[in-house]
GROMACS .gro file of C-alpha atoms in nm:
model
  151
    1MET     CA    1  12.353   5.043  10.268
    2LYS     CA    2  12.408   5.272   9.954
    3MET     CA    3  12.004   5.269   9.992
    4LYS     CA    4  12.052   5.455  10.267
    5LYS     CA    5  12.317   5.736  10.078
    6LEU     CA    6  12.067   5.716   9.804
    7SER     CA    7  11.757   5.782  10.062
    8LEU     CA    8  11.998   6.087  10.226
    9LEU     CA    9  12.064   6.255   9.901
   10ILE     CA   10  11.728   6.229   9.721
   11VAL     CA   11  11.539   6.407  10.051
   12ALA     CA   12  11.828   6.638  10.075
   13ILE     CA   13  11.805   6.764   9.678
   14LEU     CA   14  11.462   6.772   9.763
   15PHE     CA   15  11.504   7.024  10.043
   16THR     CA   16  11.732   7.226   9.858
   17VAL     CA   17  11.458   7.296   9.591
   18VAL     CA   18  11.202   7.401   9.828
   19SER     CA   19  11.375   7.614   9.990
   20THR     CA   20  11.515   7.797   9.633
   21HIS     CA   21  11.168   7.778   9.539
   22ALA     CA   22  11.045   7.933   9.821
   23GLN     CA   23  11.249   8.246   9.843
   24ILE     CA   24  11.173   8.361   9.527
   25LEU     CA   25  10.794   8.356   9.648
   26ASN     CA   26  10.877   8.674   9.739
   27PRO     CA   27  10.594   8.906   9.557
   28VAL     CA   28  10.563   9.178   9.807
   29LYS     CA   29  10.860   9.420   9.851
   30TRP     CA   30  10.815   9.724  10.111
   31SER     CA   31  10.922  10.069  10.219
   32VAL     CA   32  10.889  10.275  10.458
   33ALA     CA   33  10.950  10.716  10.400
   34THR     CA   34  10.879  11.006  10.677
   35LYS     CA   35  10.712  11.372  10.633
   36LYS     CA   36  10.718  11.567  10.950
   37THR     CA   37  10.365  11.814  10.898
   38SER     CA   38  10.485  12.013  11.169
   39ASN     CA   39  10.721  12.017  11.495
   40THR     CA   40  10.473  11.818  11.675
   41GLU     CA   41  10.373  11.638  11.328
   42ALA     CA   42  10.500  11.365  11.105
   43THR     CA   43  10.355  11.106  10.896
   44VAL     CA   44  10.476  10.743  10.846
   45TYR     CA   45  10.451  10.611  10.489
   46ILE     CA   46  10.471  10.271  10.440
   47LYS     CA   47  10.432  10.132  10.103
   48ALA     CA   48  10.377   9.756   9.971
   49THR     CA   49  10.540   9.726   9.565
   50ILE     CA   50  10.343   9.473   9.450
   51ASP     CA   51  10.467   9.184   9.131
   52LYS     CA   52  10.216   9.189   8.898
   53GLY     CA   53   9.955   8.873   8.914
   54TRP     CA   54   9.974   8.908   9.324
   55HIS     CA   55   9.756   9.204   9.577
   56ILE     CA   56   9.727   9.213   9.936
   57TYR     CA   57   9.455   9.266  10.122
   58SER     CA   58   9.276   9.566  10.285
   59GLN     CA   59   9.287   9.671  10.682
   60ASN     CA   60   8.920   9.573  10.655
   61VAL     CA   61   8.874   9.179  10.554
   62GLY     CA   62   8.546   9.055  10.647
   63GLU     CA   63   8.522   8.759  10.850
   64GLY     CA   64   8.574   8.386  10.718
   65GLY     CA   65   8.822   8.667  10.473
   66PRO     CA   66   9.206   8.629  10.405
   67VAL     CA   67   9.430   8.707  10.597
   68ALA     CA   68   9.320   9.138  10.686
   69THR     CA   69   9.673   9.368  10.688
   70SER     CA   70   9.760   9.456  10.986
   71PHE     CA   71  10.042   9.733  11.133
   72SER     CA   72  10.137   9.705  11.524
   73PHE     CA   73  10.356   9.996  11.609
   74THR     CA   74  10.594   9.995  11.949
   75PRO     CA   75  10.523  10.225  12.214
   76SER     CA   76  10.694  10.492  12.273
   77LYS     CA   77  10.824  10.803  12.526
   78ASP     CA   78  10.922  10.980  12.223
   79PHE     CA   79  10.517  11.000  11.980
   80THR     CA   80  10.221  10.879  12.005
   81LEU     CA   81   9.996  10.751  11.722
   82ALA     CA   82   9.742  11.010  11.599
   83GLY     CA   83   9.477  10.801  11.466
   84LYS     CA   84   9.421  10.476  11.267
   85THR     CA   85   9.658  10.387  10.980
   86VAL     CA   86   9.502  10.513  10.625
   87GLU     CA   87   9.465  10.339  10.351
   88PRO     CA   88   9.298  10.441  10.030
   89THR     CA   89   9.029  10.335   9.855
   90PRO     CA   90   9.088   9.931   9.745
   91LYS     CA   91   8.983   9.750   9.434
   92SER     CA   92   8.718   9.501   9.599
   93LYS     CA   93   8.697   9.121   9.355
   94TYR     CA   94   8.432   8.842   9.470
   95GLU     CA   95   8.657   8.529   9.579
   96ASP     CA   96   8.523   8.190   9.549
   97ALA     CA   97   8.854   8.021   9.792
   98PHE     CA   98   8.657   8.322  10.085
   99LYS     CA   99   8.296   8.287   9.918
  100MET     CA  100   8.274   8.663   9.953
  101ASN     CA  101   8.415   9.017   9.817
  102VAL     CA  102   8.751   9.107   9.953
  103LYS     CA  103   8.891   9.408   9.940
  104PHE     CA  104   9.255   9.402   9.764
  105PHE     CA  105   9.578   9.596   9.642
  106GLU     CA  106   9.786   9.548   9.353
  107LYS     CA  107  10.051   9.719   9.222
  108GLU     CA  108  10.126   9.898   9.516
  109VAL     CA  109   9.994  10.089   9.813
  110ILE     CA  110  10.067  10.327  10.006
  111PHE     CA  111   9.962  10.282  10.413
  112ALA     CA  112   9.961  10.621  10.609
  113GLN     CA  113  10.027  10.670  10.965
  114LYS     CA  114  10.030  10.994  11.118
  115VAL     CA  115  10.224  10.987  11.452
  116LYS     CA  116  10.231  11.327  11.758
  117LEU     CA  117  10.526  11.387  11.871
  118LYS     CA  118  10.667  11.480  12.179
  119LYS     CA  119  10.989  11.479  12.041
  120GLY     CA  120  11.197  11.656  11.754
  121GLN     CA  121  11.353  11.378  11.621
  122THR     CA  122  11.238  10.980  11.653
  123ALA     CA  123  11.237  10.610  11.494
  124VAL     CA  124  10.930  10.503  11.486
  125LYS     CA  125  10.984  10.092  11.469
  126GLY     CA  126  10.680   9.864  11.391
  127LYS     CA  127  10.542   9.554  11.175
  128VAL     CA  128  10.316   9.524  10.894
  129GLU     CA  129  10.156   9.153  10.897
  130PHE     CA  130  10.024   9.046  10.558
  131MET     CA  131   9.881   8.803  10.365
  132VAL     CA  132   9.965   8.760  10.009
  133CYS     CA  133   9.798   8.621   9.653
  134ASP     CA  134   9.778   8.539   9.263
  135ASP     CA  135   9.457   8.346   9.090
  136SER     CA  136   9.577   8.005   9.206
  137ARG     CA  137   9.733   8.015   9.523
  138CYS     CA  138   9.804   8.206   9.845
  139LEU     CA  139  10.132   8.222  10.056
  140PRO     CA  140  10.151   8.200  10.412
  141PRO     CA  141  10.056   8.551  10.599
  142ASP     CA  142  10.404   8.674  10.644
  143GLU     CA  143  10.579   9.043  10.791
  144TYR     CA  144  10.792   9.277  10.726
  145ALA     CA  145  10.924   9.501  11.072
  146PHE     CA  146  11.014   9.859  11.007
  147THR     CA  147  11.235  10.139  11.149
  148ALA     CA  148  11.154  10.442  11.002
  149GLN     CA  149  11.353  10.765  11.095
  150ILE     CA  150  11.202  11.136  11.164
  151LYS     CA  151  11.393  11.416  11.186
   0.00000   0.00000   0.00000
């Protein structure tokens, strides 16, 4: 009976250590902002602030590479998307893990999505899927859900 309790204690400690460790690794912080450019147009800015030593990938990654950053927006009768989500010019380097050149961002990156407004004020909801890596490992793909208020 003592051995069973000891085993349960060890398992509980391991789960605690693993879950604590997983919570510490959150190297990307996301934020959103908007700018109304006219009564019928606005831009939603989605910013990733990336911890030193880590990087996320471009929206444009070749087949067989890492998970590309991607955006999806919740459809609304209040606005329509105007074109695709744009990004600045990424860095590029050969990554042995993927056996190819990959495009990525370090430190911070701001993605922009233009919207055509059918209403003066609205909320643009969506999510970004991304993968973050450092020089030795990659974390599983993650998602960030956002709501951007346009006033």
